[in-house]
Short mmCIF file of N, CA and C in Angstrom, two decimals:
data_model
loop_
_atom_site.label_atom_id
_atom_site.label_comp_id
_atom_site.label_asym_id
_atom_site.label_seq_id
_atom_site.Cartn_x
_atom_site.Cartn_y
_atom_site.Cartn_z
N MET A 1 -56.75 185.20 -198.07
CA MET A 1 -56.66 183.75 -199.31
C MET A 1 -56.65 182.72 -198.70
N GLY A 2 -55.18 182.90 -197.75
CA GLY A 2 -55.03 181.64 -196.73
C GLY A 2 -56.65 180.95 -195.70
N MET A 3 -57.24 182.06 -195.30
CA MET A 3 -58.45 181.64 -194.38
C MET A 3 -59.52 180.57 -195.58
N LEU A 4 -59.70 181.61 -196.58
CA LEU A 4 -60.18 180.91 -197.77
C LEU A 4 -60.33 179.29 -198.35
N ARG A 5 -58.85 179.46 -198.24
CA ARG A 5 -58.36 177.62 -198.93
C ARG A 5 -58.38 177.12 -197.51
N SER A 6 -58.34 177.38 -196.17
CA SER A 6 -58.88 176.90 -195.31
C SER A 6 -59.92 176.73 -195.29
N ALA A 7 -60.92 176.64 -195.36
CA ALA A 7 -62.20 176.49 -195.34
C ALA A 7 -62.80 175.59 -196.59
N LEU A 8 -62.25 176.56 -197.50
CA LEU A 8 -63.04 174.97 -198.91
C LEU A 8 -62.03 173.72 -198.61
N ALA A 9 -60.98 173.78 -197.91
CA ALA A 9 -60.67 172.49 -197.64
C ALA A 9 -61.28 171.52 -196.42
N ASP A 10 -61.50 172.58 -195.55
CA ASP A 10 -62.15 171.96 -194.21
C ASP A 10 -63.80 171.37 -195.05
N ARG A 11 -64.46 171.78 -195.39
CA ARG A 11 -65.56 172.01 -195.91
C ARG A 11 -65.56 171.14 -197.40
N PHE A 12 -65.04 171.12 -198.19
CA PHE A 12 -64.92 170.40 -199.52
C PHE A 12 -63.82 169.06 -199.34
N GLN A 13 -62.75 168.93 -198.30
CA GLN A 13 -61.86 168.42 -198.37
C GLN A 13 -61.39 167.84 -199.83
N LEU A 14 -61.33 169.73 -200.15
CA LEU A 14 -60.70 170.22 -201.06
C LEU A 14 -58.61 170.09 -201.52
N LYS A 15 -58.37 169.28 -202.21
CA LYS A 15 -56.88 169.27 -202.46
C LYS A 15 -56.30 169.47 -203.44
N LEU A 16 -55.52 171.34 -203.67
CA LEU A 16 -55.21 171.12 -204.94
C LEU A 16 -53.43 171.13 -204.83
N ARG A 17 -53.24 171.25 -206.19
CA ARG A 17 -51.88 170.76 -206.82
C ARG A 17 -51.20 171.76 -207.90
N GLN A 18 -50.21 172.59 -207.34
CA GLN A 18 -49.99 173.75 -207.94
C GLN A 18 -48.51 173.42 -209.22
N GLU A 19 -49.27 173.79 -210.69
CA GLU A 19 -48.30 173.67 -211.88
C GLU A 19 -47.78 174.29 -212.63
N SER A 20 -47.04 174.70 -213.47
CA SER A 20 -46.33 175.19 -213.97
C SER A 20 -47.14 175.15 -215.28
N ARG A 21 -48.04 175.74 -216.53
CA ARG A 21 -47.71 175.58 -217.67
C ARG A 21 -47.83 176.50 -218.53
N ASP A 22 -47.16 176.29 -219.98
CA ASP A 22 -47.26 176.83 -221.02
C ASP A 22 -48.97 177.56 -221.20
N LEU A 23 -49.77 178.49 -220.86
CA LEU A 23 -50.33 179.03 -221.58
C LEU A 23 -50.88 180.42 -222.76
N PRO A 24 -51.32 180.20 -223.52
CA PRO A 24 -51.35 181.52 -224.48
C PRO A 24 -52.38 182.43 -223.56
N VAL A 25 -51.78 183.68 -223.76
CA VAL A 25 -51.58 185.14 -223.45
C VAL A 25 -51.43 185.91 -224.43
N TYR A 26 -52.11 187.24 -224.33
CA TYR A 26 -51.47 188.55 -224.59
C TYR A 26 -50.37 188.96 -224.17
N ALA A 27 -49.37 189.80 -225.16
CA ALA A 27 -48.07 190.41 -223.56
C ALA A 27 -48.12 192.04 -224.27
N LEU A 28 -48.78 192.69 -223.26
CA LEU A 28 -48.51 194.01 -223.57
C LEU A 28 -47.57 194.67 -223.64
N GLU A 29 -47.14 195.23 -224.98
CA GLU A 29 -45.89 196.33 -225.05
C GLU A 29 -45.77 197.30 -225.40
N VAL A 30 -44.87 198.09 -224.95
CA VAL A 30 -44.62 199.44 -226.36
C VAL A 30 -44.62 199.38 -227.34
N ALA A 31 -45.52 199.93 -228.36
CA ALA A 31 -44.85 200.00 -229.71
C ALA A 31 -44.29 200.88 -229.75
N ALA A 32 -43.36 200.50 -231.26
CA ALA A 32 -42.81 201.40 -231.70
C ALA A 32 -43.21 202.80 -232.07
N GLY A 33 -42.35 203.64 -231.55
CA GLY A 33 -42.45 205.34 -230.89
C GLY A 33 -42.59 205.38 -229.96
N GLY A 34 -43.22 204.88 -229.01
CA GLY A 34 -43.40 205.23 -227.69
C GLY A 34 -44.63 204.95 -227.13
N PRO A 35 -44.99 205.10 -225.81
CA PRO A 35 -46.44 205.81 -225.58
C PRO A 35 -46.98 206.67 -225.55
N LYS A 36 -48.01 207.02 -226.27
CA LYS A 36 -48.64 208.35 -226.76
C LYS A 36 -49.72 208.62 -225.37
N PHE A 37 -49.22 208.72 -224.25
CA PHE A 37 -49.72 209.17 -222.97
C PHE A 37 -48.74 209.65 -222.01
N LYS A 38 -49.25 211.01 -221.37
CA LYS A 38 -48.48 211.96 -220.48
C LYS A 38 -48.26 210.78 -219.16
N GLU A 39 -46.91 210.89 -218.71
CA GLU A 39 -46.74 210.51 -217.34
C GLU A 39 -47.38 211.84 -216.06
N LEU A 40 -48.04 211.56 -215.41
CA LEU A 40 -48.59 212.43 -214.02
C LEU A 40 -47.36 213.21 -213.06
N LYS A 41 -47.47 214.35 -213.10
CA LYS A 41 -46.55 215.14 -212.17
C LYS A 41 -47.17 214.67 -210.63
N PRO A 42 -46.58 214.56 -209.77
CA PRO A 42 -47.03 214.70 -208.37
C PRO A 42 -48.27 215.44 -208.08
N GLY A 43 -48.91 214.91 -207.46
CA GLY A 43 -50.07 215.90 -207.15
C GLY A 43 -51.47 216.36 -208.41
N GLU A 44 -50.59 215.76 -209.39
CA GLU A 44 -51.70 216.43 -211.08
C GLU A 44 -52.23 214.93 -211.16
N VAL A 45 -54.21 215.75 -211.22
CA VAL A 45 -54.94 214.85 -211.49
C VAL A 45 -55.29 214.51 -213.25
N PRO A 46 -55.57 213.48 -213.36
CA PRO A 46 -55.82 213.07 -215.12
C PRO A 46 -57.00 214.01 -215.57
N GLN A 47 -56.70 213.85 -217.07
CA GLN A 47 -57.91 214.66 -217.42
C GLN A 47 -58.75 213.78 -218.84
N HIS A 48 -59.70 213.37 -218.96
CA HIS A 48 -60.50 212.57 -219.38
C HIS A 48 -61.18 212.75 -220.12
N GLU A 49 -62.33 212.70 -221.20
CA GLU A 49 -63.40 212.71 -221.80
C GLU A 49 -63.88 211.41 -221.54
N LYS A 50 -65.40 212.64 -222.12
CA LYS A 50 -66.70 211.05 -221.66
C LYS A 50 -66.38 210.33 -222.46
N GLU A 51 -67.48 209.44 -222.56
CA GLU A 51 -67.64 208.31 -223.56
C GLU A 51 -68.41 208.81 -224.28
N PRO A 52 -68.25 208.45 -225.53
CA PRO A 52 -69.19 208.82 -226.75
C PRO A 52 -70.14 207.52 -226.84
N ALA A 53 -71.49 207.40 -227.34
CA ALA A 53 -72.66 206.80 -227.48
C ALA A 53 -71.62 205.80 -228.45
N GLY A 54 -71.78 204.07 -228.56
CA GLY A 54 -71.40 203.51 -229.20
C GLY A 54 -69.45 202.86 -229.03
N VAL A 55 -68.81 203.68 -227.88
CA VAL A 55 -67.99 203.81 -227.72
C VAL A 55 -67.23 203.42 -226.01
N PHE A 56 -66.39 202.28 -226.02
CA PHE A 56 -66.22 201.58 -224.89
C PHE A 56 -64.90 202.73 -224.51
N ALA A 57 -64.61 203.36 -223.22
CA ALA A 57 -63.73 204.54 -222.81
C ALA A 57 -63.53 203.88 -221.46
N ARG A 58 -61.95 204.04 -221.09
CA ARG A 58 -61.90 203.88 -219.89
C ARG A 58 -60.86 204.21 -219.44
N ASN A 59 -60.73 204.83 -217.93
CA ASN A 59 -59.22 206.34 -217.58
C ASN A 59 -58.43 205.01 -216.80
N ALA A 60 -57.36 205.28 -217.21
CA ALA A 60 -56.42 204.67 -216.31
C ALA A 60 -55.54 205.40 -215.99
N THR A 61 -54.93 205.32 -214.48
CA THR A 61 -53.90 206.30 -214.25
C THR A 61 -52.21 205.06 -214.02
N SER A 62 -52.14 203.90 -214.41
CA SER A 62 -51.25 202.60 -213.86
C SER A 62 -51.39 201.94 -215.38
N MET A 63 -50.49 201.29 -214.93
CA MET A 63 -50.40 199.75 -215.96
C MET A 63 -50.69 198.84 -215.41
N THR A 64 -51.66 198.82 -213.60
CA THR A 64 -52.24 198.21 -213.00
C THR A 64 -53.49 198.28 -213.60
N ASP A 65 -54.07 199.71 -213.74
CA ASP A 65 -55.38 199.84 -214.02
C ASP A 65 -55.17 199.39 -215.23
N LEU A 66 -54.49 199.25 -216.23
CA LEU A 66 -54.89 199.11 -217.86
C LEU A 66 -55.25 197.80 -217.81
N MET A 67 -54.41 196.85 -216.99
CA MET A 67 -54.23 195.31 -216.65
C MET A 67 -55.36 195.16 -216.09
N ASN A 68 -56.73 195.55 -215.49
CA ASN A 68 -57.38 195.30 -214.47
C ASN A 68 -58.17 195.13 -215.61
N THR A 69 -58.33 196.22 -216.73
CA THR A 69 -59.31 196.52 -217.72
C THR A 69 -59.35 195.33 -218.51
N LEU A 70 -57.83 195.07 -218.93
CA LEU A 70 -57.60 194.23 -219.96
C LEU A 70 -58.31 192.56 -219.72
N ASN A 71 -58.47 192.57 -218.68
CA ASN A 71 -58.57 191.36 -218.07
C ASN A 71 -59.61 191.04 -217.25
N ASN A 72 -60.83 191.91 -217.60
CA ASN A 72 -62.16 192.51 -216.91
C ASN A 72 -61.75 191.99 -215.59
N VAL A 73 -61.49 192.91 -214.81
CA VAL A 73 -61.25 192.59 -213.36
C VAL A 73 -62.32 193.27 -212.86
N PHE A 74 -62.86 193.63 -211.75
CA PHE A 74 -63.75 194.64 -211.08
C PHE A 74 -64.94 194.72 -212.49
N GLY A 75 -65.31 193.67 -213.18
CA GLY A 75 -66.65 193.85 -214.16
C GLY A 75 -66.19 195.67 -214.83
N ALA A 76 -65.22 195.08 -215.48
CA ALA A 76 -64.72 196.22 -216.14
C ALA A 76 -65.18 196.08 -217.93
N ARG A 77 -66.00 195.27 -218.22
CA ARG A 77 -67.26 194.69 -219.49
C ARG A 77 -65.98 194.52 -220.09
N LEU A 78 -64.41 194.99 -220.79
CA LEU A 78 -63.74 194.24 -221.36
C LEU A 78 -63.23 192.97 -221.27
N SER A 79 -62.97 192.32 -222.07
CA SER A 79 -63.14 190.68 -221.97
C SER A 79 -62.16 190.02 -223.31
N LEU A 80 -61.29 189.78 -223.44
CA LEU A 80 -60.03 189.01 -224.80
C LEU A 80 -60.42 187.45 -224.32
N ASP A 81 -59.78 186.76 -225.30
CA ASP A 81 -60.25 185.66 -225.34
C ASP A 81 -58.78 184.63 -224.73
N ARG A 82 -58.08 185.53 -224.02
CA ARG A 82 -56.92 185.15 -222.90
C ARG A 82 -56.23 186.47 -222.12
N PRO A 83 -55.70 185.68 -221.04
CA PRO A 83 -55.44 186.64 -220.04
C PRO A 83 -54.20 187.81 -220.93
N VAL A 84 -54.41 189.18 -220.46
CA VAL A 84 -53.05 189.46 -221.03
C VAL A 84 -51.80 189.94 -219.86
N VAL A 85 -50.15 190.09 -220.32
CA VAL A 85 -49.43 190.47 -219.16
C VAL A 85 -48.67 191.26 -219.35
N ASP A 86 -48.29 191.80 -218.73
CA ASP A 86 -47.43 193.17 -218.33
C ASP A 86 -46.28 193.27 -218.75
N ARG A 87 -45.24 193.27 -220.23
CA ARG A 87 -44.26 194.17 -220.74
C ARG A 87 -43.93 195.47 -220.81
N THR A 88 -44.82 195.96 -220.50
CA THR A 88 -44.37 197.66 -220.84
C THR A 88 -43.13 198.17 -219.71
N HIS A 89 -42.80 197.36 -219.00
CA HIS A 89 -41.84 197.84 -217.61
C HIS A 89 -42.06 199.54 -217.60
N LEU A 90 -43.37 199.83 -217.56
CA LEU A 90 -44.09 201.41 -217.09
C LEU A 90 -44.31 201.26 -215.56
N THR A 91 -43.74 202.22 -214.84
CA THR A 91 -44.47 201.78 -213.34
C THR A 91 -44.83 203.20 -213.23
N GLY A 92 -44.85 204.41 -213.62
CA GLY A 92 -45.47 205.44 -213.24
C GLY A 92 -46.55 205.96 -213.23
N ARG A 93 -47.59 206.68 -212.53
CA ARG A 93 -48.65 207.27 -213.15
C ARG A 93 -48.82 207.95 -214.19
N TYR A 94 -49.63 207.64 -215.04
CA TYR A 94 -49.89 208.33 -216.16
C TYR A 94 -51.67 208.86 -216.52
N ASN A 95 -51.85 209.63 -217.25
CA ASN A 95 -53.27 210.74 -217.84
C ASN A 95 -53.15 209.48 -219.23
N MET A 96 -53.88 208.31 -219.20
CA MET A 96 -53.96 207.75 -220.82
C MET A 96 -55.96 207.31 -219.67
N GLN A 97 -56.65 207.18 -221.68
CA GLN A 97 -57.88 206.63 -222.00
C GLN A 97 -58.08 205.25 -223.19
N LEU A 98 -58.11 204.49 -223.02
CA LEU A 98 -58.09 203.07 -224.26
C LEU A 98 -59.82 203.83 -224.28
N ARG A 99 -59.68 204.08 -226.01
CA ARG A 99 -61.32 204.43 -226.11
C ARG A 99 -60.95 203.50 -227.54
N THR A 100 -62.66 202.33 -228.01
CA THR A 100 -62.37 201.72 -228.70
C THR A 100 -63.45 201.25 -229.04
N ASP A 101 -64.10 201.29 -230.07
CA ASP A 101 -65.69 200.88 -231.00
C ASP A 101 -66.60 199.61 -230.16
N MET A 102 -67.38 199.45 -229.74
CA MET A 102 -67.77 198.15 -228.87
C MET A 102 -69.54 198.42 -229.85
N GLU A 103 -69.37 197.12 -229.43
CA GLU A 103 -70.69 196.73 -230.85
C GLU A 103 -71.23 195.68 -230.25
N THR A 104 -72.97 195.48 -229.92
CA THR A 104 -73.22 195.02 -228.88
C THR A 104 -74.52 194.11 -229.70
N GLN A 105 -74.14 192.25 -229.85
CA GLN A 105 -74.68 191.46 -230.43
C GLN A 105 -75.35 190.54 -229.65
N THR A 106 -76.96 190.41 -230.73
CA THR A 106 -77.81 188.52 -229.75
C THR A 106 -76.74 187.81 -230.70
N ASP A 107 -76.89 186.09 -229.77
CA ASP A 107 -76.58 185.03 -230.32
C ASP A 107 -78.15 184.79 -231.07
N ASP A 108 -77.58 183.32 -231.71
CA ASP A 108 -79.02 182.56 -231.65
C ASP A 108 -79.58 182.06 -230.15
N SER A 109 -79.04 182.15 -228.66
CA SER A 109 -79.90 181.88 -227.77
C SER A 109 -80.18 183.02 -227.09
N GLY A 110 -80.18 183.91 -227.60
CA GLY A 110 -80.55 185.43 -227.15
C GLY A 110 -79.96 185.90 -226.15
N HIS A 111 -78.54 185.47 -225.89
CA HIS A 111 -77.57 186.34 -225.25
C HIS A 111 -76.82 187.17 -225.33
N ARG A 112 -76.38 188.03 -225.10
CA ARG A 112 -76.04 189.27 -225.76
C ARG A 112 -74.36 189.36 -224.93
N THR A 113 -74.06 189.95 -226.53
CA THR A 113 -72.76 189.47 -226.17
C THR A 113 -72.01 190.92 -226.91
N THR A 114 -70.67 191.33 -226.21
CA THR A 114 -70.19 192.60 -226.99
C THR A 114 -69.04 192.60 -227.18
N GLN A 115 -68.62 193.15 -228.09
CA GLN A 115 -67.21 192.62 -229.27
C GLN A 115 -66.78 193.87 -229.20
N PHE A 116 -65.20 193.97 -229.32
CA PHE A 116 -64.72 195.20 -230.19
C PHE A 116 -63.92 195.17 -230.68
N PRO A 117 -64.34 195.35 -231.82
CA PRO A 117 -63.78 195.06 -233.41
C PRO A 117 -62.47 195.53 -233.24
N ASN A 118 -62.30 196.77 -232.93
CA ASN A 118 -60.83 197.59 -233.07
C ASN A 118 -59.93 197.34 -232.00
N LEU A 119 -60.18 196.84 -230.93
CA LEU A 119 -59.15 197.07 -229.77
C LEU A 119 -57.58 197.12 -230.54
N PHE A 120 -57.32 196.16 -230.59
CA PHE A 120 -56.33 195.57 -231.13
C PHE A 120 -55.46 196.86 -232.33
N HIS A 121 -55.81 197.64 -232.83
CA HIS A 121 -55.50 199.27 -233.51
C HIS A 121 -55.60 199.99 -232.65
N ASP A 122 -56.79 200.08 -231.88
CA ASP A 122 -56.96 201.58 -230.70
C ASP A 122 -55.97 201.24 -229.98
N MET A 123 -55.20 200.23 -229.47
CA MET A 123 -54.53 200.00 -228.56
C MET A 123 -53.25 200.66 -229.53
N GLN A 124 -52.79 199.84 -230.16
CA GLN A 124 -51.80 200.84 -230.86
C GLN A 124 -51.88 202.73 -230.86
N SER A 125 -52.92 202.87 -231.69
CA SER A 125 -52.66 203.69 -232.56
C SER A 125 -53.51 205.07 -231.59
N GLU A 126 -53.66 205.14 -230.47
CA GLU A 126 -54.43 205.58 -229.28
C GLU A 126 -53.41 205.81 -227.41
N LEU A 127 -52.67 204.59 -227.76
CA LEU A 127 -51.96 204.33 -226.42
C LEU A 127 -50.73 204.01 -227.01
N GLY A 128 -50.72 203.72 -227.81
CA GLY A 128 -49.29 203.89 -228.64
C GLY A 128 -48.54 201.92 -227.60
N LEU A 129 -49.36 201.45 -227.27
CA LEU A 129 -48.93 199.91 -226.64
C LEU A 129 -49.91 198.98 -228.04
N LYS A 130 -49.07 197.58 -227.73
CA LYS A 130 -49.41 196.39 -228.49
C LYS A 130 -50.01 195.53 -227.79
N LEU A 131 -50.69 194.80 -228.27
CA LEU A 131 -51.22 193.27 -227.50
C LEU A 131 -50.49 192.26 -228.75
N VAL A 132 -49.28 191.39 -227.92
CA VAL A 132 -48.97 190.53 -228.84
C VAL A 132 -49.32 188.71 -228.44
N PRO A 133 -49.46 187.94 -229.49
CA PRO A 133 -50.14 186.85 -228.90
C PRO A 133 -48.68 185.79 -228.57
N THR A 134 -48.97 185.63 -227.37
CA THR A 134 -46.85 184.43 -227.22
C THR A 134 -47.83 183.64 -226.21
N ARG A 135 -46.83 182.96 -225.40
CA ARG A 135 -47.18 181.83 -224.67
C ARG A 135 -46.36 182.76 -223.41
N VAL A 136 -46.88 182.14 -222.51
CA VAL A 136 -45.58 182.37 -220.59
C VAL A 136 -46.59 181.15 -220.52
N SER A 137 -45.19 180.46 -218.84
CA SER A 137 -45.53 180.10 -218.06
C SER A 137 -45.87 180.16 -216.36
N MET A 138 -47.37 179.61 -216.41
CA MET A 138 -48.20 180.84 -215.19
C MET A 138 -48.73 179.56 -214.17
N PRO A 139 -48.98 179.93 -212.88
CA PRO A 139 -49.31 179.13 -212.24
C PRO A 139 -50.74 178.20 -212.60
N TYR A 140 -51.06 176.81 -212.39
CA TYR A 140 -52.09 176.60 -212.81
C TYR A 140 -52.96 175.67 -211.80
N PHE A 141 -53.41 175.42 -211.31
CA PHE A 141 -54.07 174.67 -210.41
C PHE A 141 -55.14 173.74 -210.46
N VAL A 142 -54.43 172.33 -210.13
CA VAL A 142 -54.92 170.92 -210.62
C VAL A 142 -56.22 170.31 -208.85
N VAL A 143 -56.94 169.99 -209.60
CA VAL A 143 -58.40 169.43 -208.40
C VAL A 143 -57.51 167.77 -208.09
N GLU A 144 -57.23 167.87 -206.94
CA GLU A 144 -56.83 166.31 -206.97
C GLU A 144 -57.90 165.67 -206.42
N HIS A 145 -58.65 166.37 -205.00
CA HIS A 145 -59.76 165.56 -204.71
C HIS A 145 -60.74 166.58 -203.88
N ALA A 146 -61.71 166.39 -204.41
CA ALA A 146 -62.80 167.33 -203.75
C ALA A 146 -64.15 165.97 -203.43
N ALA A 147 -64.31 166.67 -202.41
CA ALA A 147 -65.85 165.46 -202.01
C ALA A 147 -67.29 167.21 -201.60
N ALA A 148 -68.49 166.45 -201.21
CA ALA A 148 -69.98 166.87 -200.98
C ALA A 148 -69.96 167.24 -199.86
N PRO A 149 -69.89 168.27 -199.21
CA PRO A 149 -69.92 168.86 -197.97
C PRO A 149 -71.05 168.06 -197.10
N ALA A 150 -70.55 167.84 -195.80
CA ALA A 150 -71.61 167.01 -194.86
C ALA A 150 -72.40 168.44 -194.12
N PRO A 151 -73.99 167.76 -194.06
CA PRO A 151 -75.06 168.71 -194.31
C PRO A 151 -74.54 169.32 -192.45
N ASN A 152 -75.07 170.51 -192.28
CA ASN A 152 -75.24 171.43 -190.87
C ASN A 152 -75.91 170.65 -190.01
#
């Protein structure tokens, strides 16, 4: 990251300032009754079912895996209207699978969008986790200066 920052600064005279701002997020928390998945024993391999038609299924073995899915990291196809932060305090390896209904729609301009109408319900009923809307202080970058690059 340091090399990338340096290259952007050199090439575009890019100057950034980092601030903290209160931004809307979903906090991933353990729901009443606790998690509905088992912790893996050392050397144990997770067992998961196949993804049925019309259902989004994502396997996860850690809260980091689940967070990457919820934050659409690495093309996970699942995206929400705000970032998700982990407040579960679960640090082990788990055998969990998030399964939720998936609907693909086409808007007026012909762009296809995927909706997950039961995600909040399925998170709680299948995993014993809930997404709670809240605000948290997060790092935010402000561009102070940028210029077009000089020709090579």
